[in-house]
Amino acid sequence: MNNDVTRAEQSEKIIELRLPSKLGYERVAMDAASTLANKMGFHRDRVDALKTAIAEAVTNAIEHGNQHNETMKVVVLLTVREGELIISVTDQSDQSIPPEVLARIPKIDEKFTEDDKGGWGIWLIRELMDEVEFKTAPTGGNQIRMVIHLEQ
Amino acid sequence: MIMSHSTQIHISFPSVLGYEKVARDAVASFAKFVGFDSHRLEDIKTALGEACINAIEHGNLLNADLRVHVLCTYEHNRFLVKVFDQGLKDYNKATKPISIEEKVAGLGTLRGMGLMIITELADESAFFDESDGSSCLQLTWYCDLASKT
Amino acid sequence: MLEDELNVSTRQRDGVAIIDLIGDVTTFAEEKINEAYRQVTSEGARHVLLNFRQNDYINSAGIAILIGIVTEVNRHNQKLAFSGLSQHFQKIFRMVGLAQYADIYQDEDEALQGLMPTAT
């Protein structure tokens, strides 16, 4: 197992995207990720899941983390490893995401009566990706790290 | 799409053939977003692919530890794509390209058409040597011009 | 990973050896395309059609492989044609001069008509 990890790290390749905090640019991340995932051999439905998850993560970073401030960047790292793709999305916010937001499980019947019909992003990401982790990036800012495994 | 001021995306990837496809599609996504039609998008994708391959193969000599950087800016109908590499091999001052007649006759390499394709497809293209030793191939398209036929 | 973006297969139709190229034609395509060409040639093909489909990405390294095929086709006195290319890649093929060595047809049927005018 340890040997596998070492080998995976040696062969890992990282693609970095830096995007302005403006809605619409999540498409750039979606297209880059889908091209990469297709090349890695992910099935079509997994590629679609990845596109939705990365779009939610980037729009969260644009809207909540960077508050639509276009001069702030959203940094997307796509790390290719043997058998998996790791996606991290980092904003430049100095406000961390409240734990209750991360834990929230939206229910559609409650949403009918609530003013806020949104709040599905983080829940969707957790549903779609194999591993999801929220943390503060070493450089500051909120970072979401998602992993999707290549099924055999 | 009307944008009040310049917007920029930055993509970097390791110098491994195949990864240029990700940069191509990311930049095409941006170009589509700012309003280029499908013909121009194809021109942008093909030219950028060639520029990235040049950077991977020549500028960075296929060293996977070196990165290719693509900086893409849109301002006042001007779509500017800069491809940076480490400038390990200068392909700017290469000898006269070999014609297809010579290639078919077996006289010299079959490769070496990338720069010609780039020059034909981009509205403008130019090489720059950066002060830090890296080199930059700069490609420009104008959103209000039509595709060259 | 990151390499196998092309499916190559061969078939015969109306006396023409058709090589279907589905996907990306880049440096990684070299072995597959050359192998398919060698196969149809060893079977005695006089007319070879490279039939392109779903080619999102053809680059100069891929075009170099095709120029290599043109060289072989000339050596074996065969006739070569291309079909199924998008408008964009038809333009690129003309740009690099490939069109002077092989006719470019919109689709397979048109190519078969052009290569074998007597066939019905």
XYZ file of C-alpha atoms in Angstrom:
421
model
C 0.000 0.000 0.000
C 2.742 2.441 0.953
C 4.588 1.621 -2.234
C 1.472 2.355 -4.230
C 1.148 5.739 -2.601
C 4.774 6.587 -3.327
C 4.421 5.568 -6.934
C 1.208 7.560 -7.272
C 2.864 10.670 -5.876
C 5.819 10.332 -8.201
C 3.603 10.177 -11.230
C 1.175 12.885 -10.177
C 0.570 15.768 -12.543
C -0.991 19.065 -11.543
C -2.944 21.461 -13.710
C -3.621 24.863 -12.183
C -6.339 27.303 -13.161
C -6.689 30.826 -11.776
C -10.039 32.395 -12.518
C -11.584 35.801 -11.829
C -14.419 35.850 -9.301
C -17.150 36.395 -11.831
C -20.033 34.072 -12.475
C -19.638 32.318 -15.798
C -15.980 31.468 -15.286
C -16.957 28.247 -13.569
C -17.482 27.013 -17.142
C -13.733 27.240 -17.764
C -13.100 24.957 -14.789
C -15.903 22.589 -15.869
C -14.504 22.258 -19.386
C -10.914 21.792 -18.231
C -11.954 19.164 -15.691
C -14.171 17.307 -18.124
C -11.457 17.179 -20.792
C -9.007 15.846 -18.236
C -11.444 13.299 -16.780
C -12.367 12.051 -20.265
C -8.698 11.557 -21.048
C -8.228 9.673 -17.794
C -10.974 7.292 -18.867
C -13.790 8.226 -16.491
C -17.251 7.100 -17.574
C -19.548 9.711 -18.979
C -21.832 9.881 -15.936
C -18.823 10.336 -13.641
C -17.557 13.159 -15.849
C -20.989 14.795 -15.584
C -20.915 14.384 -11.800
C -17.476 15.975 -11.695
C -18.610 18.906 -13.846
C -21.550 19.592 -11.537
C -19.416 19.314 -8.399
C -16.645 21.594 -9.691
C -19.225 24.139 -10.907
C -20.819 24.222 -7.451
C -17.429 24.567 -5.742
C -16.277 27.382 -8.035
C -19.559 29.310 -7.859
C -19.475 29.010 -4.045
C -15.949 30.450 -4.093
C -17.030 33.275 -6.423
C -20.259 34.157 -4.609
C -19.602 33.453 -0.944
C -15.813 33.282 -0.544
C -14.770 36.142 -2.814
C -18.099 38.037 -2.697
C -18.066 38.579 -6.508
C -14.946 40.727 -6.199
C -13.484 40.199 -9.697
C -9.969 41.120 -8.682
C -9.918 38.165 -6.276
C -8.963 34.815 -7.740
C -10.421 31.364 -7.498
C -7.640 28.789 -7.756
C -8.499 25.344 -9.062
C -5.931 22.554 -8.870
C -6.525 19.359 -10.810
C -4.145 16.671 -9.592
C -3.918 13.542 -11.709
C -2.870 10.424 -9.863
C -2.893 6.769 -10.745
C -6.569 5.817 -10.513
C -7.912 9.103 -9.164
C -8.394 12.780 -9.815
C -8.123 15.275 -6.969
C -9.774 18.657 -7.391
C -9.156 21.512 -4.999
C -10.909 24.863 -5.202
C -9.595 27.736 -3.082
C -10.979 31.233 -2.570
C -9.232 34.273 -1.032
C -11.703 34.921 1.737
C -10.642 35.632 5.320
C -13.996 34.388 6.594
C -14.235 30.664 7.138
C -17.390 28.768 6.208
C -19.573 28.273 9.331
C -19.718 24.584 10.374
C -23.531 24.613 10.293
C -23.394 25.556 6.601
C -21.078 22.642 5.871
C -23.320 20.232 7.751
C -26.593 21.463 6.298
C -28.773 18.902 4.566
C -31.386 20.722 2.488
C -34.834 19.141 2.166
C -36.940 19.951 -0.823
C -40.280 19.986 1.049
C -38.846 22.546 3.502
C -37.411 24.601 0.640
C -40.938 25.155 -0.697
C -41.741 27.220 2.373
C -38.308 28.788 2.941
C -37.268 32.068 1.313
C -33.831 30.646 0.515
C -34.360 28.004 -2.133
C -30.617 27.546 -2.577
C -27.980 26.004 -0.373
C -27.716 22.811 -2.384
C -24.127 23.212 -3.526
C -22.192 21.642 -0.678
C -24.743 18.875 -0.253
C -24.572 18.101 -3.983
C -20.779 18.005 -3.926
C -20.860 15.513 -1.043
C -23.379 13.368 -2.932
C -21.403 13.356 -6.177
C -17.756 13.032 -5.155
C -16.042 10.052 -3.494
C -14.184 12.138 -0.899
C -14.880 15.722 0.188
C -12.957 17.792 2.714
C -13.205 21.457 3.749
C -10.248 23.261 5.216
C -8.331 26.517 5.347
C -5.689 26.702 2.624
C -2.024 27.156 3.680
C -2.185 30.555 1.963
C -5.435 31.418 3.758
C -8.826 31.179 2.121
C -11.339 28.373 2.143
C -10.363 25.249 0.333
C -12.546 22.383 -0.746
C -10.740 19.199 -1.705
C -12.664 16.608 -3.698
C -11.527 13.214 -4.903
C -13.081 11.071 -7.610
C -11.860 7.496 -8.105
C -11.454 5.833 -11.449
C -13.606 2.710 -11.232
C -12.029 -0.413 -12.640
C -21.074 39.524 -23.423
C -20.077 43.007 -22.285
C -17.236 43.300 -19.822
C -16.394 46.511 -18.099
C -12.686 45.857 -17.690
C -10.117 43.242 -18.521
C -10.556 39.725 -17.282
C -7.844 37.158 -17.156
C -7.494 33.441 -16.668
C -4.255 31.625 -16.010
C -3.641 27.936 -16.697
C -0.457 26.007 -16.077
C 0.338 22.368 -16.721
C 3.356 20.016 -16.804
C 5.335 19.604 -20.029
C 3.776 16.301 -20.982
C 2.186 15.828 -24.394
C -1.562 15.401 -24.085
C -2.049 17.999 -21.340
C -2.239 20.784 -23.927
C -5.730 19.502 -24.633
C -6.915 20.668 -21.212
C -5.511 24.164 -21.800
C -7.091 24.242 -25.253
C -10.523 23.438 -23.897
C -10.229 25.824 -20.946
C -9.241 28.714 -23.225
C -11.932 27.766 -25.752
C -14.453 27.890 -22.929
C -13.309 31.425 -22.085
C -13.320 32.437 -25.778
C -16.852 31.136 -26.227
C -17.925 33.012 -23.115
C -16.622 36.318 -24.520
C -18.479 35.753 -27.791
C -16.329 34.121 -30.501
C -18.241 32.107 -33.102
C -17.610 28.407 -33.688
C -15.204 28.924 -36.620
C -13.030 31.273 -34.614
C -13.162 28.932 -31.622
C -11.739 26.142 -33.791
C -8.968 28.463 -34.989
C -8.141 29.419 -31.406
C -8.103 25.790 -30.239
C -5.870 24.568 -33.066
C -3.405 27.475 -32.820
C -3.211 27.225 -29.036
C -2.677 23.460 -29.243
C 0.285 24.041 -31.558
C 1.680 26.788 -29.318
C 1.460 24.495 -26.281
C 3.120 21.609 -28.133
C 5.957 23.935 -29.152
C 6.337 24.968 -25.518
C 6.278 21.367 -24.260
C 8.614 19.927 -26.896
C 10.995 22.799 -27.652
C 10.770 25.397 -24.892
C 10.712 22.864 -22.043
C 12.274 19.889 -23.883
C 9.564 17.490 -22.631
C 10.754 17.885 -19.027
C 7.669 17.014 -16.960
C 8.993 19.035 -14.016
C 8.848 22.239 -16.056
C 5.510 23.926 -16.539
C 3.849 25.627 -19.461
C 1.889 28.747 -18.478
C -1.006 30.087 -20.504
C -2.237 33.561 -19.677
C -5.402 34.600 -21.386
C -6.813 38.130 -21.289
C -9.883 39.677 -22.838
C -10.137 43.443 -23.139
C -11.881 45.720 -25.644
C -12.651 42.934 -28.152
C -9.030 41.807 -28.005
C -8.436 38.211 -26.950
C -4.813 37.788 -26.014
C -3.235 34.419 -25.276
C 0.340 34.218 -24.006
C 2.092 30.860 -23.819
C 5.200 30.831 -21.634
C 7.941 28.212 -21.485
C 11.500 28.060 -20.154
C 13.038 28.877 -23.534
C 15.449 25.923 -23.445
C 15.520 25.694 -27.220
C 14.927 28.664 -29.445
C 12.511 27.655 -32.174
C 11.981 31.226 -33.274
C 15.115 31.436 -35.344
C 14.752 27.974 -36.854
C 15.988 27.372 -40.368
C 13.679 27.698 -43.342
C 10.718 25.343 -42.976
C 10.666 22.258 -45.170
C 7.934 22.300 -47.822
C 5.338 19.561 -48.035
C 6.794 18.534 -51.414
C 10.134 17.922 -49.705
C 8.466 16.108 -46.806
C 6.541 13.783 -49.136
C 9.748 13.120 -51.077
C 11.379 12.028 -47.834
C 13.695 15.040 -47.605
C 13.749 15.998 -43.951
C 11.403 15.902 -41.004
C 7.660 15.466 -41.377
C 7.129 17.755 -38.396
C 7.666 21.497 -38.096
C 4.341 22.826 -39.364
C 3.155 24.219 -36.051
C 4.374 27.781 -36.444
C 2.937 28.035 -39.952
C -0.447 26.881 -38.676
C -0.292 29.363 -35.771
C 0.618 32.258 -38.080
C -2.234 31.403 -40.426
C -4.889 30.997 -37.740
C -4.137 33.825 -35.318
C -4.907 37.439 -36.203
C -1.475 38.309 -34.813
C 1.358 36.241 -33.411
C 4.747 37.199 -32.007
C 7.604 35.799 -29.917
C 9.058 37.573 -26.922
C 12.019 36.721 -24.726
C 11.212 37.571 -21.128
C 13.814 39.109 -18.839
C 13.806 35.995 -16.630
C 14.968 33.818 -19.526
C 11.591 32.339 -20.319
C 10.055 32.860 -23.715
C 6.552 33.801 -24.677
C 4.508 33.195 -27.784
C 1.740 35.751 -27.923
C -1.386 35.112 -29.977
C -4.117 37.665 -30.573
C -7.630 37.383 -31.929
C -10.085 40.232 -32.353
C -13.644 39.396 -31.468
C -15.058 41.590 -34.241
C -13.029 40.004 -37.080
C -14.129 36.949 -39.051
C -12.230 33.693 -39.423
C -9.618 33.608 -42.159
C -10.560 31.112 -44.832
C -3.829 7.332 -19.645
C -3.945 10.584 -21.587
C -2.884 8.867 -24.766
C -5.474 6.537 -26.134
C -7.803 9.008 -27.781
C -8.193 7.372 -31.190
C -9.998 4.312 -32.472
C -8.730 2.965 -35.779
C -10.431 0.229 -37.774
C -10.362 -0.945 -41.361
C -13.027 -2.236 -43.764
C -13.654 -2.697 -47.480
C -16.410 -1.066 -49.500
C -16.795 -1.010 -53.325
C -13.140 -1.905 -53.821
C -11.874 0.841 -51.525
C -9.967 0.142 -48.317
C -11.484 2.408 -45.703
C -9.554 3.300 -42.566
C -11.903 4.819 -39.985
C -10.212 7.284 -37.638
C -12.498 8.075 -34.722
C -11.123 10.581 -32.224
C -7.968 12.644 -31.851
C -5.185 12.493 -34.418
C -2.033 13.537 -32.547
C 1.429 12.151 -31.937
C -0.123 9.205 -30.062
C -1.918 8.052 -33.226
C 1.203 7.140 -35.161
C 1.393 3.428 -34.491
C -2.317 2.775 -34.979
C -2.579 4.664 -38.260
C 0.606 3.200 -39.730
C -0.431 -0.298 -38.696
C -3.869 0.069 -40.324
C -2.252 1.384 -43.488
C 0.276 -1.487 -43.588
C -2.576 -3.959 -43.138
C -4.739 -2.686 -46.018
C -1.646 -2.382 -48.220
C -0.565 -5.954 -47.523
C -4.091 -6.992 -48.520
C -3.511 -5.332 -51.887
C -5.449 -2.076 -51.490
C -5.208 0.221 -54.519
C -7.556 2.891 -53.175
C -7.278 4.026 -49.587
C -9.804 6.283 -47.870
C -9.041 7.831 -44.510
C -12.487 8.422 -43.057
C -12.456 10.856 -40.133
C -15.088 10.998 -37.406
C -15.428 12.914 -34.144
C -12.087 14.620 -34.569
C -12.087 17.352 -31.981
C -8.321 17.506 -32.051
C -5.992 17.040 -35.008
C -2.598 18.685 -34.611
C 0.597 19.160 -36.612
C 2.075 15.941 -35.213
C -1.023 14.105 -36.504
C -0.697 15.825 -39.878
C 2.937 14.684 -39.999
C 1.723 11.076 -39.690
C -0.642 11.653 -42.622
C 2.185 13.113 -44.733
C 4.086 9.910 -43.965
C 1.100 7.954 -45.338
C 1.130 10.120 -48.494
C 4.809 9.197 -48.986
C 3.971 5.493 -48.705
C 0.908 5.805 -50.961
C 3.086 7.395 -53.672
C 5.671 4.643 -53.299
C 3.005 1.933 -53.675
C 1.182 3.710 -56.532
C -2.049 3.798 -54.531
C -4.680 6.505 -54.529
C -5.504 8.277 -51.266
C -8.543 10.329 -50.237
C -9.898 11.908 -47.054
C -13.514 12.144 -45.935
C -15.511 13.231 -42.925
C -13.291 16.161 -41.914
C -14.931 19.187 -40.327
C -14.781 22.483 -42.245
C -12.036 23.594 -39.895
C -9.769 20.615 -40.504
C -10.462 20.717 -44.255
C -9.105 24.259 -44.060
C -6.045 23.106 -42.090
C -5.363 20.248 -44.534
C -5.470 22.724 -47.444
C -3.291 25.139 -45.502
C -0.477 22.622 -45.019
C -0.741 21.388 -48.619
C -2.137 17.898 -47.980
C -5.005 18.610 -50.388
C -2.621 18.531 -53.359
C -1.815 14.864 -52.635
C -5.246 13.515 -51.744
C -8.772 14.596 -52.611
C -10.885 15.790 -49.723
C -14.532 14.698 -49.762
C -17.349 15.687 -47.461
C -18.365 12.141 -46.609
C -17.699 8.495 -47.325
C -20.314 8.115 -50.100
C -18.974 11.098 -51.995
C -15.432 9.763 -51.609
C -16.370 6.337 -52.981
C -17.999 8.017 -55.992
C -14.880 10.081 -56.549
C -12.400 7.241 -56.102
C -14.340 4.624 -58.070
C -16.601 6.466 -60.533
C -17.699 3.205 -62.140
C -19.053 1.739 -58.906
C -22.762 2.141 -58.361
